[in-house]
Amino acid sequence: MAVPSGTTTTFDLTGIREDLSNLIFNISPTETPAVSNMKKGTATSTYHEWQTDSLAAAASNSHLDGDDSSPNTIQATSRLGNYTQILKKTVQVSGTSDAVNKAGRAKELAYQMSKRSKEVKRDLELSVTQNSAAVAGSSATARAMAGMETWIASNKDNFTDGTTPVTSSGAPTTAPTDGTTVRTLTEAQLKTVLASAWDAGGDPSTFMVGSFNKQQASTFSGIATLYRDTAPKVGQTQIIGAADVYVSDFGQLAIVPNRFMRGRTGLVVDWDYWKLCPLSGRSFKQERLAKTGDSEKRHILGEYTLECCNEAASGKIADLAVA
Amino acid sequence: MTDKRLIDIDPLTGIQTWYVNESTDGNEFKVHEVQDVSGIIEANKYQANEDHGGWSESRDFRKVGTIPLTVIQQWKTEKGIDVFNKDHWPAVKRLLNDSDWRHLRSAHWNV
């Protein structure tokens, strides 16, 4: 029988702690800004629900002397939900290197775990930021969470035929539709989305963009001057590998790269209103799997969902050019 | 014996991630991130000497500086200061105004 793809040639050993979630979230946090910066909650069911409420719009409020009081119309809270999603990565090591000293075996396992931990967190970042719909799942279809792009519907700047349905109850089971034309990222788009999120009570502190639009955003402050002959040579990787910090009428804003979100969308985020929620007892952990051959298998497994406490506190600029 | 291996080089940022295991039982390891920040520092210095004071073309945004991702991580790990947490903004401002970190600012004015 062929060695299964991905099997390493060293054996593994116990010693890496079973609860891996701290380890996973501590490796390369700036590579995954969404899962690293949003708050953490807990889900108690595969369909995680929460309620949102809002105040009535400000209106003229003046009354006659001695007037009687009539009851206000009570607006019901919105009950929103999202499905948990199972993420896993397998570590599989052959049984032939049993003669390797124990520290060597432990180190190989630690190495494999560090790699897979980084990988599974990137997968989580991708799921959290995507334009995917929530999927209830079945015996043949995996449950899936709706991502940030899907939730953000109120404050958006997109090409005219792009759509994002507003989710006023339940889970967002319809994915946004991309516009048919892409546009160049501009300061005006960013200002418009920031202003509308701010008007809705948000205070966004981060603008997450893909690599191309990180470079595009760098031109906002005249960084294009860096391409003059007299300017120091600044490579693409150096522009992308940093956060540009701005101040504006809407407070401070860090523009950061995110290579796992869709490059055609920029997300203006108030982290206070997003929560990453593991299903209770299902934070990332490693489990030893049943032996099926001359190898030992373990997997890193976690089950998470995304809670969007107030989509109107964040915004998005969609249908952006990526080249 | 130290076991040091390269886990990843991010093609977009150039950040290298290294796995380093120096423990005797093999069960503890460190993850190092390495980034060449010299270009970012030079770019900040150059911009600070430009006349526009960090203002964007529309003057709606004013750039304070460019902070390498590994420095953001270092601040968070060593000082507990998170650039992305708006409650930490006063502390971030203090660091940016500190002479030790002045080359992260792309303007001569204090934040």
XYZ file of C-alpha atoms in Angstrom:
434
model
C 0.000 0.000 0.000
C 1.328 3.435 -0.876
C 2.193 5.843 1.858
C -0.693 8.296 2.124
C 0.125 11.720 0.803
C 1.253 14.098 3.531
C 2.719 11.403 5.802
C 6.004 12.456 7.370
C 8.812 10.021 7.992
C 9.146 10.520 11.701
C 6.980 9.277 14.482
C 5.213 11.540 16.901
C 4.897 11.601 20.631
C 2.612 13.040 23.226
C 3.631 16.178 25.018
C 2.040 18.954 23.013
C -0.850 20.168 25.102
C -4.271 19.056 23.981
C -5.860 22.512 23.939
C -4.222 24.162 20.990
C -6.368 27.234 20.655
C -3.954 29.560 22.478
C -1.077 28.294 20.399
C -2.989 28.689 17.163
C -4.164 32.205 17.872
C -0.674 33.274 18.963
C 1.117 32.166 15.800
C 1.495 35.000 13.264
C -1.480 37.078 14.464
C -0.887 39.919 12.009
C -1.234 37.484 9.107
C -4.868 36.913 10.069
C -6.154 40.290 11.253
C -9.817 39.292 11.387
C -9.615 36.271 13.672
C -6.867 37.929 15.711
C -8.701 41.178 16.387
C -12.352 40.318 16.798
C -13.719 39.553 20.223
C -14.217 35.986 21.340
C -17.546 34.499 22.401
C -19.026 31.042 22.785
C -21.637 29.172 20.803
C -23.746 26.582 22.534
C -25.434 25.133 19.476
C -24.525 24.455 15.854
C -27.016 27.186 15.035
C -25.759 30.093 17.111
C -28.309 32.843 17.745
C -28.139 36.329 19.205
C -30.388 39.349 19.360
C -29.807 42.855 18.156
C -31.744 45.952 19.043
C -31.723 49.535 17.883
C -33.014 52.869 19.092
C -35.733 54.711 17.264
C -34.469 57.419 14.950
C -34.109 60.837 16.583
C -37.216 62.902 15.949
C -38.839 66.128 17.039
C -40.036 65.643 20.631
C -42.153 68.490 22.022
C -45.505 68.233 23.770
C -48.317 70.368 25.094
C -48.615 71.347 28.728
C -50.819 68.835 30.538
C -50.937 66.506 27.573
C -51.553 62.805 28.255
C -48.858 60.253 27.389
C -49.482 57.568 24.839
C -47.363 54.425 24.643
C -44.470 54.290 22.200
C -44.464 51.628 19.565
C -42.060 48.961 20.712
C -39.795 47.639 18.020
C -39.095 43.942 18.441
C -35.465 42.864 18.680
C -33.967 41.083 15.694
C -32.995 37.476 16.217
C -30.001 36.655 14.062
C -28.029 33.464 13.664
C -25.098 31.764 12.001
C -24.035 28.145 11.671
C -20.903 26.686 13.168
C -18.320 25.319 10.789
C -15.922 22.464 11.451
C -12.327 23.097 10.456
C -9.635 20.486 10.669
C -6.141 19.561 9.576
C -4.572 16.157 9.859
C -1.056 15.318 10.981
C -0.006 11.851 9.848
C 3.378 10.319 10.645
C 4.761 6.953 9.591
C 5.637 4.288 12.129
C 9.045 3.412 10.667
C 11.164 5.893 12.573
C 10.477 4.528 16.027
C 14.206 4.364 16.703
C 14.523 8.130 16.629
C 15.238 9.521 20.082
C 12.252 10.786 21.996
C 13.136 14.467 21.781
C 13.557 14.088 18.031
C 10.129 12.528 17.712
C 8.601 15.184 19.921
C 10.257 17.916 17.880
C 8.907 16.498 14.653
C 5.418 16.434 16.096
C 5.832 19.968 17.387
C 6.992 21.085 13.956
C 4.066 19.425 12.226
C 1.648 20.920 14.724
C 3.100 24.419 14.320
C 2.697 24.191 10.548
C -0.816 22.809 10.634
C -1.819 25.310 13.302
C -0.786 28.154 11.046
C -2.624 26.566 8.135
C -5.883 25.981 9.956
C -5.933 29.543 11.246
C -5.523 30.822 7.699
C -8.476 28.649 6.664
C -10.510 30.164 9.487
C -9.523 33.678 8.398
C -10.667 32.895 4.886
C -14.045 31.586 6.077
C -14.616 34.519 8.408
C -13.975 37.176 5.777
C -15.663 35.609 2.741
C -18.866 36.434 0.894
C -20.258 32.988 1.648
C -23.809 32.237 2.712
C -24.660 30.379 5.893
C -25.319 26.698 5.236
C -27.401 24.636 7.644
C -25.786 21.448 6.382
C -27.043 17.899 6.113
C -25.626 14.393 6.094
C -24.145 15.216 2.690
C -23.361 18.920 3.025
C -21.044 20.483 5.582
C -22.340 23.267 7.791
C -20.791 26.615 6.962
C -20.757 30.059 8.521
C -21.621 33.237 6.683
C -18.609 35.534 6.435
C -18.147 39.241 7.097
C -18.776 40.249 3.490
C -22.152 38.544 3.611
C -23.218 40.267 6.816
C -22.262 43.822 5.891
C -25.225 45.196 3.966
C -26.013 48.695 5.252
C -22.805 50.583 4.584
C -21.458 49.581 1.249
C -20.013 51.099 -1.842
C -20.309 48.782 -4.805
C -20.931 48.838 -8.532
C -24.599 49.423 -9.269
C -25.561 45.821 -10.002
C -23.843 44.320 -6.958
C -26.188 43.273 -4.164
C -26.003 42.254 -0.530
C -29.328 41.222 1.007
C -29.965 42.705 4.453
C -30.360 39.991 7.070
C -33.006 41.179 9.483
C -33.710 37.792 11.044
C -32.206 34.337 11.011
C -29.001 33.474 9.190
C -27.902 35.027 5.892
C -28.524 32.134 3.531
C -28.119 34.211 0.367
C -24.615 35.219 -0.638
C -23.925 38.718 -1.958
C -23.748 39.178 -5.705
C -20.672 40.804 -7.171
C -21.026 43.803 -9.434
C -20.169 43.206 -13.064
C -17.620 46.013 -13.230
C -14.650 46.628 -10.961
C -13.509 50.081 -9.899
C -10.333 51.691 -8.633
C -10.208 52.205 -4.865
C -10.491 55.893 -3.998
C -10.331 58.060 -0.908
C -13.891 59.196 -1.588
C -15.213 55.623 -1.375
C -13.422 55.077 1.914
C -14.667 58.341 3.357
C -18.259 57.602 2.317
C -18.285 54.160 3.914
C -16.536 55.398 7.075
C -19.052 58.212 7.413
C -22.075 55.945 6.991
C -20.717 53.432 9.540
C -20.023 56.297 11.938
C -23.546 57.693 11.428
C -24.914 54.255 12.297
C -23.061 54.250 15.621
C -19.896 52.458 14.572
C -16.342 53.598 15.129
C -14.291 51.608 12.616
C -10.592 51.399 13.369
C -9.373 49.116 10.603
C -9.563 49.017 6.828
C -8.629 45.522 5.610
C -7.695 45.093 1.988
C -5.989 42.623 -0.312
C -2.458 43.163 -1.571
C -3.276 45.178 -4.687
C -5.572 47.571 -2.876
C -3.099 47.925 0.002
C -0.743 49.413 -2.538
C -3.583 51.490 -3.964
C -4.445 52.805 -0.492
C -0.803 53.707 0.057
C -1.123 56.328 -2.649
C -3.701 58.229 -0.560
C -0.994 60.016 1.381
C 1.269 60.796 -1.501
C 3.320 57.615 -1.123
C 3.392 57.649 -4.926
C 6.184 60.151 -4.457
C 8.263 57.193 -3.341
C 8.467 56.139 -6.932
C 10.360 59.273 -7.877
C 13.949 58.709 -8.861
C 15.212 60.498 -5.786
C 13.106 58.451 -3.400
C 14.395 55.387 -1.566
C 13.593 52.115 -3.254
C 10.594 50.576 -1.560
C 9.597 47.127 -2.705
C 6.057 45.870 -3.071
C 6.471 43.555 -0.107
C 7.499 46.435 2.133
C 4.442 48.502 1.263
C 2.176 45.514 1.852
C 3.900 44.237 4.998
C 2.899 47.166 7.163
C -0.106 49.021 8.519
C -0.601 52.605 7.374
C -2.029 54.640 10.240
C -4.207 57.644 9.447
C -6.221 60.142 11.430
C -9.389 61.683 10.049
C -12.642 63.259 11.162
C -13.738 59.744 12.104
C -10.816 58.933 14.387
C -7.770 56.826 13.700
C -7.719 54.181 11.004
C -5.166 51.454 10.300
C -5.034 50.170 6.737
C -3.816 46.580 6.867
C -3.246 43.837 4.327
C -5.194 40.611 4.447
C -4.236 38.034 1.883
C -6.994 35.604 2.751
C -9.963 37.859 2.155
C -11.212 38.516 -1.359
C -9.017 41.070 -3.046
C -11.946 42.756 -4.765
C -13.456 43.887 -1.453
C -12.182 46.192 1.264
C -13.675 45.851 4.755
C -13.993 48.850 7.083
C -14.287 47.198 10.480
C -15.323 48.104 13.991
C -14.009 45.070 15.864
C -16.282 45.710 18.855
C -19.209 44.301 16.919
C -17.766 41.021 15.699
C -17.262 37.868 17.719
C -15.552 34.636 16.848
C -17.415 31.929 18.704
C -16.190 28.358 19.145
C -18.876 25.808 19.814
C -18.637 25.036 23.523
C -15.803 22.533 24.073
C -14.811 22.641 20.417
C -12.056 25.255 20.413
C -9.059 24.098 18.418
C -7.645 20.924 19.908
C -5.710 17.910 18.750
C -7.117 14.405 18.868
C -5.439 11.080 18.262
C -7.214 9.113 15.547
C -7.726 5.367 15.221
C -4.820 3.486 13.694
C -5.510 2.330 10.156
C -2.041 1.303 9.034
C 1.650 1.825 9.642
C 1.224 5.393 10.652
C -0.216 7.415 13.429
C -2.764 10.077 12.751
C -3.897 13.079 14.669
C -6.035 15.935 13.673
C -6.396 19.530 14.730
C -10.080 20.268 14.929
C -12.194 23.239 15.851
C -15.775 24.323 15.299
C -16.389 28.040 15.005
C -18.948 30.546 13.876
C -19.053 34.282 13.343
C -21.357 36.512 15.358
C -22.162 39.854 13.809
C -23.476 42.019 16.631
C -24.156 45.067 14.455
C -23.385 44.925 10.772
C -24.090 48.649 10.403
C -21.060 49.485 12.559
C -18.813 48.233 9.774
C -18.800 48.754 6.033
C -17.372 47.479 2.793
C -16.129 48.743 -0.515
C -16.905 46.060 -3.060
C -16.139 45.467 -6.728
C -12.592 46.791 -6.568
C -10.006 46.203 -9.239
C -7.334 43.708 -8.219
C -4.771 44.393 -10.928
C 20.280 20.429 19.679
C 18.378 23.284 18.147
C 15.856 22.320 15.529
C 15.216 25.381 13.360
C 13.091 25.238 10.241
C 11.458 27.716 7.926
C 7.692 27.279 8.013
C 6.643 29.958 5.573
C 7.696 32.981 3.563
C 4.758 35.250 2.865
C 5.202 36.248 -0.785
C 3.249 39.453 -0.297
C 4.910 40.820 2.820
C 8.245 39.023 2.771
C 7.726 37.969 6.386
C 9.499 34.719 7.243
C 8.065 32.410 9.882
C 10.559 30.105 11.601
C 9.943 27.157 13.880
C 12.624 26.927 16.583
C 12.770 24.064 19.088
C 15.582 24.240 21.651
C 13.984 22.224 24.436
C 15.530 19.018 25.690
C 12.307 17.032 25.603
C 11.217 18.560 22.292
C 7.832 19.594 23.595
C 8.310 23.360 23.656
C 8.946 25.474 20.642
C 9.028 29.093 19.559
C 7.783 30.674 16.387
C 9.953 33.536 15.142
C 8.851 36.042 12.564
C 11.464 37.946 10.618
C 10.797 40.995 8.469
C 13.127 43.366 6.668
C 11.754 46.738 7.745
C 14.520 48.934 6.339
C 12.494 49.953 3.284
C 9.523 50.960 5.438
C 11.741 53.069 7.697
C 13.373 54.758 4.708
C 9.948 55.438 3.183
C 8.715 56.988 6.442
C 11.791 59.217 6.660
C 11.374 60.288 3.066
C 7.690 61.109 3.509
C 8.383 63.030 6.706
C 10.591 65.355 4.707
C 7.941 65.984 2.074
C 5.951 69.157 2.470
C 2.403 67.818 2.498
C 2.484 66.926 6.207
C 0.836 63.574 5.598
C -2.358 65.021 4.191
C -4.161 63.058 1.529
C -5.098 64.775 -1.700
C -8.627 65.506 -0.469
C -7.266 66.486 2.988
C -9.813 64.088 4.519
C -7.102 61.785 5.839
C -3.777 62.571 7.428
C -1.159 59.888 7.520
C 0.613 59.363 10.830
C 3.013 56.643 9.843
C 3.596 53.152 8.567
C 4.171 50.417 11.146
C 5.672 47.087 10.052
C 3.443 44.121 10.891
C 6.160 42.499 12.992
C 6.463 45.675 15.092
C 2.691 45.615 15.642
C 3.079 42.055 16.897
C 6.075 43.012 19.063
C 4.141 45.849 20.722
C 1.233 43.554 21.419
C 3.381 40.756 22.834
C 5.913 42.781 24.820
C 3.956 45.903 25.789
C 0.344 44.727 25.597
C -0.419 47.577 23.201
C -2.669 46.688 20.291
C -2.642 48.998 17.268
C -6.037 47.641 16.170
C -7.758 48.242 19.489
C -9.147 51.777 19.522
C -8.987 51.852 23.324
C -5.211 51.494 22.990
C -4.904 54.505 20.671
C -3.513 56.825 23.388
C -0.765 54.270 24.081
C -0.098 53.835 20.357
C 0.200 57.612 20.044
C 2.665 57.694 22.920
C 4.819 55.083 21.219
C 4.687 56.854 17.870
C 5.706 60.113 19.545
C 8.523 58.381 21.438
C 11.928 59.185 19.969
C 12.830 55.484 19.979
C 10.073 54.797 17.452
C 10.114 58.103 15.563
C 10.969 56.491 12.244
C 7.609 54.764 12.227
C 6.084 58.221 11.782
C 5.903 59.610 8.283
C 5.588 63.194 9.483
C 7.531 65.457 11.824
C 4.471 66.589 13.777
C 3.519 64.804 16.974
C 0.478 62.576 16.779
